[in-house]
Structures are given as C-alpha cells and as structure tokens.
Amino acid sequence: MFFHIVLERNMQLHPRFFGRNLRENLVSKLMKDVEGTCSGRHGFVVAITGIETIGKGLIRDGTGFVTFPVKYQCVVFRPFKGEILEAVVTLVNKMGFFAEAGPVQIFVSKHLIPDDMEFQTGDMPNYTTSDGSVKIQKECEVRLKIIGTRVDATEIFCVGTIKDDFLGVINDPAAS
Amino acid sequence: MSVASDSPVHSSSSDDLAAFLENELDSDSDSDSSSESFPSEEAEDVANHRSKRRKLEYVETIVEEKIQGVTFSGEFSKASSSKLPCEHPGSFGELCFKCGRSLKEEETGVSFGYMHKGMKLTEEEVAKMRDSDNKVLQRKRKLCLVLDLDHTLLNSTVLRDLRPEEEYLKSLTHSLQDGSGGNLFMLEFMNMMTKLRPFVHTFLKEASELFEMYIYTMGDRPYAEQMAKLLDPKREYFGDRVISRDDGTVRHQKSLDVVLGKESSVLILDDTEHAWPNYKDNLILIERYHFFASSCRQFDHRFQSLSQLESDESEPDGILASILKVLKQTHSLYYEGGGGEDANGRDVRLLLKQVRKEILKGCKVVFSRVFPTKSRPEDHPLWRTAEGLGATCATEVDASVTHVVAMDVGTEKVRWAIREKKFVVHRGWIDAANYLWKRHPEENFGLEQLKKQGTGTEEKTTNDVTLEK
C-alpha cells in the first residue's frame, strides 16, 4: 500500500556545498540518500515529492560539517498482511515462485499454489494446470494475497498465496 | 563525522496509521479463513481469543443462530479443519511460507541458500520433494549427477602464481563474451585464469541428457557462479543447481543434504574422496586435473604441470571420456528393461560397484613383494581395490593366475610368471584401472618402466599414463 507522508531526517553537509546552491545541494543529497531505501517502520521510500521545512544548520566542531534537520514529503510503499497485490513473476522453481511488486519481493510456496497446477521443469520452468489453460512463468503478472511479512531494518520479506478466489495469473506477456 | 545523527526521525502520526492499518488488514484476513458461524460453545471459546470488537460480533451471530434455530454442521467441519496447526514445511526470511507466521524462535531445518536467499526447508519437506522429484526423473529416465569443479572439470590459478614459462597462456585466452567452445579463460576481475578440462563440453552435453546435474564446489558463491557461467554459458545444464561452500550444512565436507535427489539415484564425480565421508558408494573418484604449475605445487607434486609442458590431456580418450562411459553404463543398467516402475528398487550405489567389477573381470592376480609380510594381505588397500575392480586375488601362484603384480624383478613369482608367459606388472596397473575405469595394456606397466622412472610415486605413474596418450 502506498502512503504520502512527512518524514524528517538530519542531513550532514560538507562545507564545500555551502553557497548559493546550498538548498539544491541539500535536496539532491537527500534524494540520493533516501530514495530506494527501506526502513522497517515505513517501508520503501519510493520518491520524494516535496520539502516542508529545512531547519537551522548546526556546525559540528572539528569537522566543519553542518547538520540540517529536513522535513520532507515522500511516497512510501509498505506491504501488509492480508493485502492484495499485483506482482510480476521473477523466478519459478520447484518450491514455488518469487514475484516482485515494485521493490518488494514476495515468495509464493507451492503449498499455496492451487493443487491442480503442477511444476514443469525446462528452460522456462513453470506451473501449469492439467489442461494447460493457465501457466505461471517468469514475466507473468499475478494477483496475490500477502499472508505474512517480516520487516527488517533494511529488508522486507513477504510470503503470499494465490490459492483463493480471484487470485492468480492476470496477464502473461509470453502468451499474448 | 558521525553517522548516528544521520538517522531519520519518525513522525508519530504516520506510525499510528501504519499500526492501525496492520490491525485492520489482519482481522479482515482472519475472518476470511475462519468461517463466519460456529456452534455456540465453539464460538465462545474462539471469541475469547479475539479482540473486543470481534467478540461483540460473535455474540450477535450466536443470538441470531439461536433465534433462527439453524444447524451449521457444514461450516463447523470446515472451520475445524482450518484450525489444524500448520506444520511449517519451510520458511522464507524466517516466515513460514505456508501460514505466514514468523518462525524466528523455532528451529527451521536445512538452509537452501543456493535456490534463493533466506530459504529454508524442514527435513520432511525435503524428503517429500525428493520423492516427487524422483518420480519426475524416472519418467524422464534421468538420474542425478553431482559435479565438483576444481581439479575435476577445470583448473584455476591466481594470476600472480603464474610461472614465467606459463606467460604464453595469456595470449591464448578466449573472450568471456564468446561463450561457447573456449577452454582457457582470463578472469581479470577475479585475478584468475581458468582452464577447462579437455572434453568437458562434450561431457556436459551428453551427460545432461541422462542426468540432472548439480555443481558442488568448496569454492565460494561468486566463484561457483562464475565457473558455472564458463561451463554452461547458455544455462541449459545447471539452472539454479549450483551449490557452493556457503550453502553446505557441514563445514569442510560435502553432503547430499541439500541435493534434491534420492541417495539411491545420485552419482558424484569428485577428485577428493574425504570430502564425501558419508557418500563413498555414490562417489566416482576422478584423477586430479593439474593444468597450472601452482596447482601442482599445492598438492606437492614434483612433476611438471601440463601448462609447463605445453601439453594437455587427450580430448577423445582422456579421463572424462572414460568417466562418461561409466556414467552411461550405470544409467543404462538403472533403466534396463524399460525402467519406470521397475527402477524403483534399484540403487546406483550397487550398480556402480557392478560396473567397477567389469573392469578387471577374469583376471587372477598374485602379489609379490607388494605387501609387508607381517600383515594379512586381504586387508591391504591394493588387494581390496583389485577385488573391487572385479579381479580375483590369490596369495600363491597356480595355472589359473593371469597377472603377477610385483615391485621387483628378482622374486620367485616373477620368474615363474616369465617362464609361464604370464603378465608381470607393477602396482600402477591396478591404480590406473582404479582411476581411469578401464583395463590398460599390460605392456605399459612392465617392471622395466618402473626402473626407468626410478622411485616414482603412484600418482606419478598414473599421471604419466594419461600424458602418454
């Protein structure tokens, strides 16, 4: 699920960036530092959308670095247990498959793939129904439900299921 | 410069929202899995464990049930089946991948890091997967083959260990992009040079038709993956079945724990016997491939390396070719007579022994001045090896004896053999048969050769044999 929230961060800036472009330098450093990272509380920071306030800088003794408290608006993405997501399949093996929804990787075990789908090995490993009408392979888009998440300081692990109504393959670029 | 002050400060409002959502979504999913209505006692029981809000709802439904007097036997059975505790067949990032619970505190079985980071499976689940895999393999008439990298399929050296006389190799390397056909590669980003064993491309191609192949190396993960790329540029042989020392379960040993094949259908090809202490019967021991001088030095061999001699193992009848024959033979024995259901009771370990016994079949061997007089000859490794190769061993000469294995010309048995026109060979003949899986022409192993070489070690003799061809 996406959220638009305000976060705060203390930015340290090297003295060489002081001058007319201080603000721009600060913002571009913030983007570089923050976008694409993952925090346990908020999930992945997808994009910074704006700066609320930049507080007063505090000069550090000895180094000359200056610390600015910056409040910024950003879009974050965090998966929740029970959430329905659309994701792209990235890896299929005999234990199940992995799918990515943006930065989040979700594992769907073969226990949670409908029983009528069977694993087929080969150069494009896949799960296929006995009549061959539905096929899950790399690059497929699937709709899945998250059944568990574990949020580390830097990583989010998710496990999901497609064994429920209205879940499963929604689009297969290889087939069309 | 301190990093600590760089950490983000969280605004409390978004935290509350996140927590609220988590709860909301949780309770929603719960109500999906457990059915809406229970008989009254059951419901009260369950309701105690739920949040207040849920409790209220349940009380309401119970009241409704009583008023309408409807029976809910169908739902009851469904609800009770969903309450069976999950057996946690495995985990991804410490989350059970069947029920989604965090398994941080519970023990979680064997790590399968080579399939995907953070993947673990319990023993029972692995056994189940082996069973179902085995069925698929039987249907395809395949077996499993675990291959070692260093000294078995290839030889690598660090660039700074190259001898001056090996510098010529640098001009002979193949480009990495080219992919197919090359044998010698320079991996500058790893500071390494790698030489693939002659015949390895044909070996992999033909073996892949009969076996599901794994790489299992004591090298680290990046090295293993890089080597897999050299051996299998199109990724058609190994897929994700590349196991490095980081994925093993026992330190300094290799084990079939993480190989998804039944022990009765896995063959192993490796140059180091003690890496597989528990799987000796599955192992096909291969003579070490020393191409670079540094590799010879590592194993304390005095002879010149293949690169220094500007030579190499022979392509059509090198060791990999003979091993491939052994593999094919074992495979055809396993699937003899249609395979499929019959093959269930068969065991590659027994078949491998059977194949070995064909090598020196019909030979009757007498040893002369090979064993110390005090020990029982039956216990000597050479005696056992010879028997394993299908030869009959004896202590005394008689008319049925075909070979005399001796280390010295002057013994009575040797003189007898020369008189009776029997073969006289030194022990290298048995060692060569042991490593190369075939009976060698006895002329190459006469005692005269032994004298010429002086006091050659057994490794030396077998190595010379391969070089001769």
XYZ file of C-alpha atoms in Angstrom:
645
model
C 0.000 0.000 0.000
C 1.268 3.492 -0.816
C 1.295 6.376 1.606
C 2.147 10.013 1.220
C 3.765 11.002 4.476
C 6.075 13.539 6.001
C 9.389 12.280 7.328
C 12.265 14.037 8.962
C 15.968 13.461 8.607
C 19.122 15.091 9.843
C 21.318 15.797 6.856
C 25.039 16.341 7.163
C 26.509 18.556 4.514
C 30.144 19.115 3.659
C 31.258 22.763 3.787
C 32.153 22.738 0.092
C 28.436 22.739 -0.735
C 27.762 25.974 1.118
C 26.895 28.972 -1.031
C 24.165 29.945 -3.398
C 23.122 26.393 -4.251
C 23.038 25.135 -0.705
C 19.357 24.278 -0.840
C 19.616 22.422 -4.156
C 22.633 20.514 -2.944
C 20.797 19.550 0.204
C 17.760 18.305 -1.690
C 19.728 16.332 -4.256
C 21.766 14.705 -1.492
C 18.546 13.851 0.319
C 17.122 12.214 -2.777
C 20.289 10.240 -3.323
C 20.379 9.111 0.292
C 16.745 8.287 0.841
C 15.028 7.195 -2.363
C 15.043 3.449 -2.813
C 15.950 2.727 0.787
C 13.833 0.685 3.101
C 13.046 1.444 6.682
C 11.381 -1.026 8.940
C 8.667 1.371 10.045
C 7.573 2.929 6.804
C 8.611 0.523 4.123
C 10.304 1.570 0.926
C 10.746 5.236 0.133
C 9.642 5.418 -3.480
C 10.003 9.147 -4.217
C 10.443 12.487 -2.516
C 7.643 14.808 -3.562
C 8.495 17.985 -1.718
C 10.380 19.688 1.078
C 8.351 21.005 4.007
C 10.980 22.824 6.028
C 14.709 22.993 6.365
C 15.688 23.849 9.894
C 18.644 25.799 11.161
C 22.003 24.224 10.493
C 24.285 23.264 13.330
C 28.015 23.397 12.739
C 29.924 20.400 14.062
C 33.050 21.079 15.993
C 36.211 19.861 14.403
C 34.866 18.757 11.048
C 33.030 21.785 9.789
C 30.129 19.616 8.659
C 26.726 21.171 9.147
C 23.663 19.234 10.243
C 20.285 20.372 8.893
C 17.022 18.899 10.105
C 14.959 18.444 6.933
C 11.234 17.668 6.831
C 10.166 16.210 3.514
C 7.097 14.709 1.908
C 7.511 11.358 0.267
C 5.646 8.411 -1.158
C 6.346 5.188 0.697
C 5.320 1.645 -0.115
C 4.707 -0.891 2.600
C 3.133 -4.314 2.199
C 0.647 -5.523 4.794
C -0.610 -8.919 5.779
C -3.905 -9.533 4.027
C -3.228 -7.015 1.289
C -3.952 -7.959 -2.325
C -1.129 -7.031 -4.667
C -0.366 -7.317 -8.327
C 3.153 -8.510 -8.969
C 5.461 -9.695 -11.733
C 6.897 -13.221 -11.507
C 10.696 -13.164 -11.442
C 11.742 -16.712 -10.604
C 9.984 -20.059 -10.722
C 11.378 -23.193 -9.080
C 10.101 -26.409 -7.597
C 9.474 -24.792 -4.238
C 7.187 -22.136 -5.641
C 7.729 -18.778 -7.281
C 9.019 -15.314 -6.491
C 7.242 -12.190 -7.648
C 8.078 -8.515 -7.382
C 5.713 -5.657 -6.719
C 7.980 -2.671 -7.170
C 10.755 -3.019 -4.631
C 9.067 -5.790 -2.641
C 9.803 -9.408 -3.310
C 7.115 -11.945 -2.434
C 7.506 -15.697 -2.252
C 4.533 -17.930 -3.035
C 5.207 -21.500 -1.963
C 3.849 -24.427 -3.955
C 1.639 -25.223 -0.960
C -0.231 -22.024 -1.709
C -0.499 -22.508 -5.447
C -3.777 -24.235 -6.418
C -3.411 -28.022 -6.264
C -4.311 -28.523 -9.906
C -1.210 -26.609 -11.017
C 1.875 -28.728 -11.478
C 5.519 -27.805 -11.731
C 7.181 -28.298 -15.113
C 10.962 -28.121 -15.454
C 12.811 -26.925 -18.523
C 14.474 -23.744 -19.663
C 11.297 -21.856 -18.722
C 10.205 -23.560 -15.507
C 6.507 -23.001 -14.824
C 3.377 -24.096 -13.004
C 0.614 -25.244 -15.324
C -2.890 -26.593 -14.913
C -3.527 -30.069 -16.297
C -5.443 -28.686 -19.278
C -2.674 -26.150 -19.947
C -5.027 -23.162 -19.851
C -3.221 -21.344 -17.058
C 0.533 -21.040 -16.828
C 2.696 -19.240 -14.306
C 6.180 -18.491 -15.565
C 8.758 -15.743 -15.484
C 7.428 -12.310 -16.554
C 3.813 -13.269 -15.831
C 1.661 -10.837 -13.886
C -0.158 -12.359 -10.939
C -2.592 -11.126 -8.331
C -1.720 -12.466 -4.901
C -2.555 -12.020 -1.274
C 0.134 -11.399 1.307
C -0.140 -13.798 4.246
C 2.906 -12.717 6.191
C 5.515 -10.005 6.309
C 8.702 -9.597 8.245
C 10.218 -6.188 8.329
C 13.929 -5.856 8.997
C 15.794 -2.607 9.397
C 16.796 -2.781 5.748
C 14.712 -5.524 4.173
C 11.131 -6.656 3.889
C 10.318 -10.323 3.452
C 6.854 -11.288 2.230
C 5.107 -14.588 1.693
C 1.917 -14.759 -0.303
C -0.759 -17.054 -1.646
C -2.679 -17.416 -4.878
C -4.919 -20.175 -3.512
C -8.052 -18.109 -3.151
C -10.867 -16.703 -5.253
C -9.906 -14.117 -7.855
C -6.177 -14.657 -7.326
C -3.704 -15.954 -9.884
C -2.442 -15.025 -13.322
C -3.877 -11.799 -14.687
C -1.666 -11.299 -17.708
C 1.015 -13.307 -19.455
C 3.082 -11.308 -21.930
C 4.687 -14.510 -23.263
C 1.310 -15.996 -24.194
C -0.091 -12.980 -25.994
C 31.983 12.575 11.159
C 29.231 10.799 12.988
C 26.684 8.652 11.269
C 24.377 8.262 14.219
C 22.903 11.701 13.878
C 22.043 10.939 10.284
C 19.211 8.580 11.145
C 15.692 9.558 10.207
C 13.333 10.936 12.801
C 9.877 9.469 12.526
C 6.705 11.437 12.680
C 4.310 9.799 15.081
C 1.160 10.334 13.033
C 2.232 8.022 10.232
C 3.213 5.337 12.720
C -0.245 5.247 14.178
C -1.736 4.963 10.755
C 0.559 2.095 9.841
C -0.293 0.226 13.040
C -3.983 0.815 12.550
C -3.862 -0.490 9.000
C -1.915 -3.531 10.031
C -4.584 -4.416 12.571
C -7.397 -3.726 10.198
C -5.996 -5.893 7.423
C -5.098 -8.634 9.884
C -8.571 -9.022 11.251
C -10.012 -8.937 7.763
C -7.892 -11.800 6.617
C -8.744 -13.755 9.749
C -12.421 -13.522 9.042
C -11.764 -14.821 5.544
C -10.113 -18.003 6.656
C -12.298 -18.989 9.595
C -15.915 -19.386 8.705
C -18.464 -16.885 9.896
C -20.532 -19.010 12.205
C -19.789 -21.612 14.877
C -21.959 -23.652 17.182
C -22.304 -21.746 20.410
C -19.676 -23.400 22.690
C -17.053 -23.417 19.997
C -17.733 -19.829 19.184
C -17.372 -18.683 22.749
C -14.084 -20.457 23.001
C -12.746 -18.815 19.906
C -14.228 -15.462 20.691
C -12.242 -15.285 23.918
C -9.080 -15.118 21.900
C -10.223 -12.316 19.723
C -10.369 -8.607 20.098
C -13.306 -6.962 21.773
C -14.803 -5.800 18.545
C -14.797 -9.318 17.135
C -16.271 -10.652 20.341
C -19.235 -8.391 20.024
C -19.907 -9.577 16.515
C -19.801 -13.199 17.556
C -22.230 -12.675 20.365
C -24.576 -11.097 17.887
C -24.379 -14.001 15.469
C -24.898 -16.529 18.217
C -28.056 -14.766 19.261
C -29.244 -14.822 15.672
C -28.474 -18.504 15.336
C -30.479 -19.369 18.392
C -33.445 -17.398 17.232
C -33.500 -18.935 13.800
C -32.643 -22.419 15.032
C -30.496 -23.280 12.062
C -27.834 -26.019 12.155
C -24.344 -25.229 10.913
C -22.751 -28.651 10.701
C -21.227 -27.936 7.288
C -19.442 -24.823 8.378
C -18.324 -26.460 11.558
C -16.291 -29.130 9.816
C -14.707 -26.554 7.553
C -13.804 -24.356 10.463
C -12.230 -27.152 12.458
C -10.094 -28.290 9.549
C -8.705 -24.807 9.096
C -7.725 -24.811 12.761
C -5.183 -27.648 12.323
C -1.806 -26.199 13.290
C 0.496 -25.558 10.348
C 3.449 -27.967 10.280
C 5.686 -25.170 8.917
C 7.207 -27.048 5.979
C 9.771 -24.330 5.428
C 10.459 -20.668 5.633
C 11.425 -17.651 3.581
C 13.145 -14.924 5.561
C 12.050 -16.628 8.792
C 8.404 -16.551 7.750
C 6.613 -19.862 7.352
C 5.679 -19.914 3.686
C 2.529 -21.900 4.309
C 0.830 -19.966 7.100
C 2.802 -16.707 7.082
C 3.772 -16.840 10.742
C 7.155 -15.641 11.921
C 9.339 -18.601 12.891
C 12.172 -16.680 14.435
C 12.287 -18.699 17.655
C 11.584 -22.124 16.210
C 14.193 -24.273 14.526
C 13.645 -24.308 10.816
C 15.624 -27.073 9.141
C 18.072 -27.143 6.265
C 19.077 -23.935 4.537
C 18.643 -23.844 0.760
C 20.506 -20.614 0.142
C 21.565 -21.669 -3.324
C 17.966 -21.698 -4.523
C 17.149 -18.339 -3.016
C 18.449 -16.200 -0.201
C 16.601 -16.771 3.048
C 15.071 -20.105 2.015
C 14.865 -22.962 4.491
C 13.102 -26.308 4.370
C 12.423 -28.924 7.025
C 13.727 -32.462 6.625
C 10.239 -33.843 5.989
C 9.606 -31.317 3.282
C 12.924 -32.123 1.641
C 12.081 -35.826 1.745
C 8.711 -35.083 0.147
C 10.357 -33.016 -2.570
C 12.886 -35.766 -3.201
C 10.073 -38.255 -3.669
C 8.160 -36.128 -6.110
C 11.360 -35.154 -7.927
C 12.356 -38.743 -8.196
C 9.094 -39.587 -9.909
C 9.661 -36.838 -12.457
C 13.226 -38.002 -13.045
C 12.119 -41.605 -13.501
C 9.563 -40.508 -16.017
C 12.297 -38.707 -17.944
C 14.676 -41.642 -17.436
C 17.236 -39.492 -15.709
C 19.460 -39.744 -12.636
C 21.209 -37.097 -10.558
C 24.850 -36.208 -11.024
C 26.798 -34.003 -8.642
C 29.931 -32.493 -10.153
C 32.890 -30.945 -8.431
C 34.658 -28.028 -10.108
C 38.333 -27.691 -9.197
C 40.608 -30.455 -10.466
C 37.573 -32.301 -11.770
C 36.045 -30.201 -14.533
C 38.578 -27.398 -14.563
C 41.704 -25.940 -13.024
C 42.085 -22.353 -11.859
C 45.047 -20.333 -10.740
C 45.581 -16.907 -9.309
C 47.344 -14.739 -11.876
C 50.287 -13.845 -9.672
C 51.110 -17.547 -9.264
C 51.706 -17.955 -12.991
C 55.262 -19.081 -13.704
C 57.296 -17.194 -16.317
C 57.119 -20.215 -18.608
C 53.303 -20.047 -18.408
C 53.074 -16.454 -19.608
C 52.439 -17.678 -23.148
C 48.967 -18.744 -22.000
C 47.868 -15.128 -21.721
C 47.808 -14.805 -25.493
C 45.699 -17.939 -25.866
C 42.725 -16.976 -23.712
C 39.209 -16.855 -25.084
C 36.938 -13.913 -24.592
C 34.226 -14.319 -21.987
C 31.543 -12.910 -24.260
C 32.199 -15.507 -26.919
C 30.843 -18.140 -24.574
C 30.950 -21.401 -26.426
C 33.882 -23.539 -27.359
C 36.613 -21.836 -25.355
C 38.810 -23.707 -22.926
C 41.078 -21.116 -21.390
C 39.688 -18.005 -19.774
C 41.200 -14.981 -18.157
C 39.060 -13.557 -15.370
C 40.802 -10.291 -14.693
C 38.191 -9.016 -12.265
C 38.845 -12.061 -10.078
C 42.596 -12.092 -10.852
C 42.284 -15.631 -12.060
C 42.909 -17.789 -15.037
C 40.804 -20.868 -15.604
C 41.418 -23.826 -17.840
C 38.548 -26.178 -18.573
C 39.422 -29.839 -18.780
C 39.573 -31.160 -22.323
C 36.340 -32.875 -23.414
C 34.309 -31.083 -20.744
C 31.900 -29.508 -23.249
C 31.033 -32.844 -24.830
C 30.923 -34.443 -21.408
C 28.347 -31.970 -20.092
C 26.290 -32.089 -23.243
C 25.998 -35.851 -23.273
C 25.637 -36.231 -19.522
C 22.855 -33.647 -19.431
C 20.701 -35.973 -21.500
C 20.922 -38.694 -18.867
C 21.333 -36.739 -15.655
C 20.017 -33.779 -13.754
C 23.310 -32.111 -12.934
C 24.438 -30.148 -9.896
C 27.642 -28.227 -9.308
C 29.001 -28.671 -5.803
C 32.232 -26.893 -5.005
C 34.246 -25.909 -1.975
C 34.795 -22.529 -3.612
C 32.733 -19.551 -2.549
C 29.494 -18.442 -4.165
C 30.790 -15.812 -6.651
C 33.479 -18.218 -7.860
C 30.972 -21.045 -8.254
C 28.616 -18.853 -10.265
C 31.402 -17.580 -12.479
C 32.610 -21.098 -13.199
C 29.059 -22.213 -13.917
C 28.886 -19.426 -16.470
C 32.055 -20.660 -18.176
C 30.909 -24.263 -18.260
C 27.316 -23.533 -19.122
C 27.064 -20.161 -20.874
C 23.511 -20.805 -22.039
C 22.375 -22.000 -18.617
C 20.929 -25.177 -20.014
C 22.723 -27.731 -17.820
C 22.708 -26.487 -14.249
C 19.987 -23.864 -13.849
C 19.986 -22.849 -10.205
C 21.551 -26.101 -9.036
C 24.888 -24.551 -8.145
C 25.984 -25.291 -4.586
C 28.986 -23.579 -3.045
C 30.663 -23.999 0.304
C 28.456 -21.193 1.657
C 25.410 -23.415 1.161
C 26.737 -26.625 2.688
C 25.471 -27.888 6.015
C 28.712 -29.347 7.350
C 31.981 -27.439 7.383
C 34.822 -28.784 5.229
C 32.635 -31.586 3.977
C 30.216 -32.088 1.199
C 26.874 -33.639 1.835
C 23.866 -34.632 -0.189
C 21.577 -32.905 2.367
C 20.995 -30.001 0.048
C 20.779 -32.051 -3.132
C 17.215 -32.824 -4.087
C 17.854 -36.332 -5.265
C 17.386 -39.700 -3.582
C 20.635 -41.178 -2.423
C 19.893 -44.263 -4.469
C 19.878 -42.239 -7.682
C 22.701 -39.751 -7.168
C 26.176 -40.171 -8.607
C 29.014 -37.922 -7.503
C 32.092 -37.025 -9.517
C 34.880 -35.559 -7.421
C 38.645 -35.691 -7.073
C 38.683 -35.652 -3.268
C 37.465 -38.747 -1.507
C 37.463 -37.350 2.015
C 35.114 -34.505 1.062
C 32.320 -37.093 0.952
C 32.803 -39.205 4.080
C 29.235 -40.461 4.166
C 28.683 -40.988 0.477
C 31.662 -43.061 -0.639
C 29.451 -45.507 -2.509
C 27.946 -42.764 -4.658
C 31.324 -41.339 -5.495
C 33.221 -41.763 -8.717
C 36.749 -40.715 -7.921
C 38.483 -38.869 -10.709
C 42.163 -38.239 -11.196
C 43.068 -34.626 -10.384
C 43.450 -32.282 -13.276
C 46.581 -30.187 -12.764
C 46.974 -27.790 -15.615
C 48.738 -24.930 -13.879
C 52.039 -25.168 -12.069
C 50.576 -23.553 -8.961
C 48.090 -26.376 -8.680
C 50.860 -28.987 -8.732
C 52.726 -27.128 -6.050
C 49.601 -27.004 -3.927
C 49.471 -30.788 -3.869
C 53.227 -31.103 -3.516
C 53.805 -32.848 -6.824
C 57.268 -32.634 -8.231
C 56.485 -33.273 -11.875
C 55.939 -30.504 -14.377
C 52.417 -29.240 -14.934
C 50.621 -29.647 -18.238
C 50.958 -25.951 -18.942
C 54.720 -26.059 -18.479
C 54.935 -28.996 -20.841
C 52.651 -27.115 -23.263
C 50.564 -30.248 -23.384
C 47.145 -31.322 -22.205
C 45.018 -34.371 -21.581
C 43.828 -36.022 -24.726
C 40.381 -34.988 -25.877
C 38.876 -38.226 -27.275
C 40.280 -40.667 -24.725
C 41.101 -38.570 -21.716
C 39.681 -39.350 -18.343
C 36.407 -37.501 -18.777
C 35.644 -39.638 -21.800
C 36.117 -42.834 -19.819
C 34.073 -41.455 -16.931
C 31.307 -40.577 -19.361
C 31.285 -44.189 -20.491
C 30.953 -45.332 -16.888
C 28.078 -42.898 -16.351
C 26.291 -44.108 -19.449
C 26.797 -47.712 -18.427
C 25.398 -47.106 -14.940
C 22.473 -45.194 -16.350
C 21.557 -47.922 -18.805
C 21.795 -50.559 -16.060
C 19.457 -48.482 -13.897
C 16.860 -48.113 -16.595
C 17.424 -51.548 -18.090
C 14.228 -53.218 -19.248
C 12.036 -50.189 -19.571
C 12.768 -48.520 -16.267
C 9.737 -46.643 -14.969
C 8.138 -48.568 -12.127
C 10.723 -51.376 -12.120
C 13.536 -48.982 -11.458
C 12.123 -48.108 -8.051
C 14.105 -50.696 -6.159
C 17.353 -50.089 -7.974
C 20.286 -48.358 -6.413
C 23.094 -46.618 -8.277
C 25.480 -47.471 -5.472
C 25.145 -51.181 -6.182
C 25.158 -50.637 -9.930
C 28.324 -48.604 -9.698
C 30.031 -51.478 -7.894
C 28.773 -53.808 -10.588
C 30.240 -51.588 -13.318
C 33.559 -51.492 -11.477
C 33.641 -55.240 -11.234
C 33.618 -55.499 -15.022
C 36.937 -53.687 -15.373
C 39.360 -56.432 -14.370
C 36.899 -59.284 -14.710
C 38.593 -62.578 -15.448
C 41.953 -61.516 -14.092
C 43.520 -63.529 -11.331
C 46.150 -61.515 -9.558
C 49.018 -62.606 -7.368
C 51.049 -60.042 -5.474
C 54.757 -60.332 -4.997
C 56.729 -58.129 -2.569
C 53.925 -55.615 -2.507
C 52.622 -56.177 0.995
C 54.613 -56.242 4.188
C 54.993 -59.873 5.252
C 53.542 -59.370 8.716
C 50.121 -58.004 7.735
C 47.277 -60.024 6.293
C 47.243 -59.413 2.536
C 43.405 -59.308 2.490
C 43.472 -56.089 4.499
C 45.789 -54.207 2.197
C 44.110 -51.361 0.225
C 45.562 -52.594 -3.029
C 44.083 -56.055 -2.511
C 40.678 -54.510 -1.811
C 40.943 -52.216 -4.803
C 41.758 -55.122 -7.061
C 38.772 -57.069 -5.736
C 36.552 -54.041 -6.159
C 37.639 -53.940 -9.776
C 36.485 -57.500 -10.255
C 39.820 -59.279 -10.166
C 40.353 -62.418 -8.130
C 43.253 -62.177 -5.752
C 45.410 -65.038 -4.590
C 48.484 -65.489 -2.451
C 50.066 -68.402 -4.282
C 50.696 -68.966 -7.967
C 48.880 -71.653 -9.936
C 47.881 -72.256 -13.536
C 44.806 -70.013 -13.379
C 46.769 -66.913 -12.389
C 46.892 -64.307 -15.156
C 48.837 -61.421 -13.622
C 51.683 -61.050 -11.167
C 51.896 -57.642 -9.536
C 55.393 -57.029 -8.286
C 57.703 -54.198 -7.368
C 60.938 -56.059 -8.039
C 62.153 -58.291 -10.859
C 64.069 -60.799 -8.811
C 61.292 -62.607 -6.944
C 60.393 -66.222 -7.417
C 56.844 -65.418 -8.506
C 58.076 -63.042 -11.189
C 60.474 -65.620 -12.533
C 57.628 -68.124 -12.556
C 55.423 -65.663 -14.438
C 58.063 -65.013 -17.087
C 58.558 -68.747 -17.516
C 54.820 -69.379 -17.809
C 54.311 -66.325 -20.079
C 52.004 -64.556 -17.659
C 51.728 -60.767 -17.365
C 54.107 -59.108 -14.969
C 53.043 -55.597 -13.999
C 53.772 -53.120 -11.244
C 51.053 -51.754 -8.968
C 50.461 -48.766 -11.236
C 48.442 -51.086 -13.441
C 45.832 -51.513 -10.729
C 45.937 -47.844 -9.759
C 45.404 -46.829 -13.367
C 42.461 -49.158 -13.717
C 41.083 -47.769 -10.481
C 41.252 -44.145 -11.614
C 40.591 -44.484 -15.312
C 37.914 -47.157 -15.131
C 39.415 -49.386 -17.770
C 41.910 -52.186 -18.175
C 45.144 -50.894 -19.575
C 47.545 -52.660 -21.897
C 49.931 -54.533 -19.611
C 52.985 -53.609 -21.734
C 52.814 -50.047 -20.395
C 53.200 -51.291 -16.856
C 56.102 -53.713 -17.145
C 58.696 -53.669 -14.436
C 61.274 -52.209 -16.857
C 59.261 -48.975 -16.994
C 59.287 -48.808 -13.254
C 63.059 -48.974 -13.203
C 63.417 -46.255 -15.798
C 61.332 -43.880 -13.723
C 63.345 -44.632 -10.628
C 61.322 -44.409 -7.453
C 58.163 -42.937 -8.887
C 55.217 -42.373 -6.624
C 51.925 -43.897 -7.579
C 50.432 -40.550 -8.535
C 53.322 -40.007 -10.797
C 52.832 -43.230 -12.642
C 49.147 -42.752 -13.222
C 49.717 -39.229 -14.375
C 52.353 -40.326 -16.815
C 49.941 -42.789 -18.241
C 47.475 -40.098 -19.113
C 50.178 -37.982 -20.606
C 51.425 -40.726 -22.847
C 48.184 -40.935 -24.729
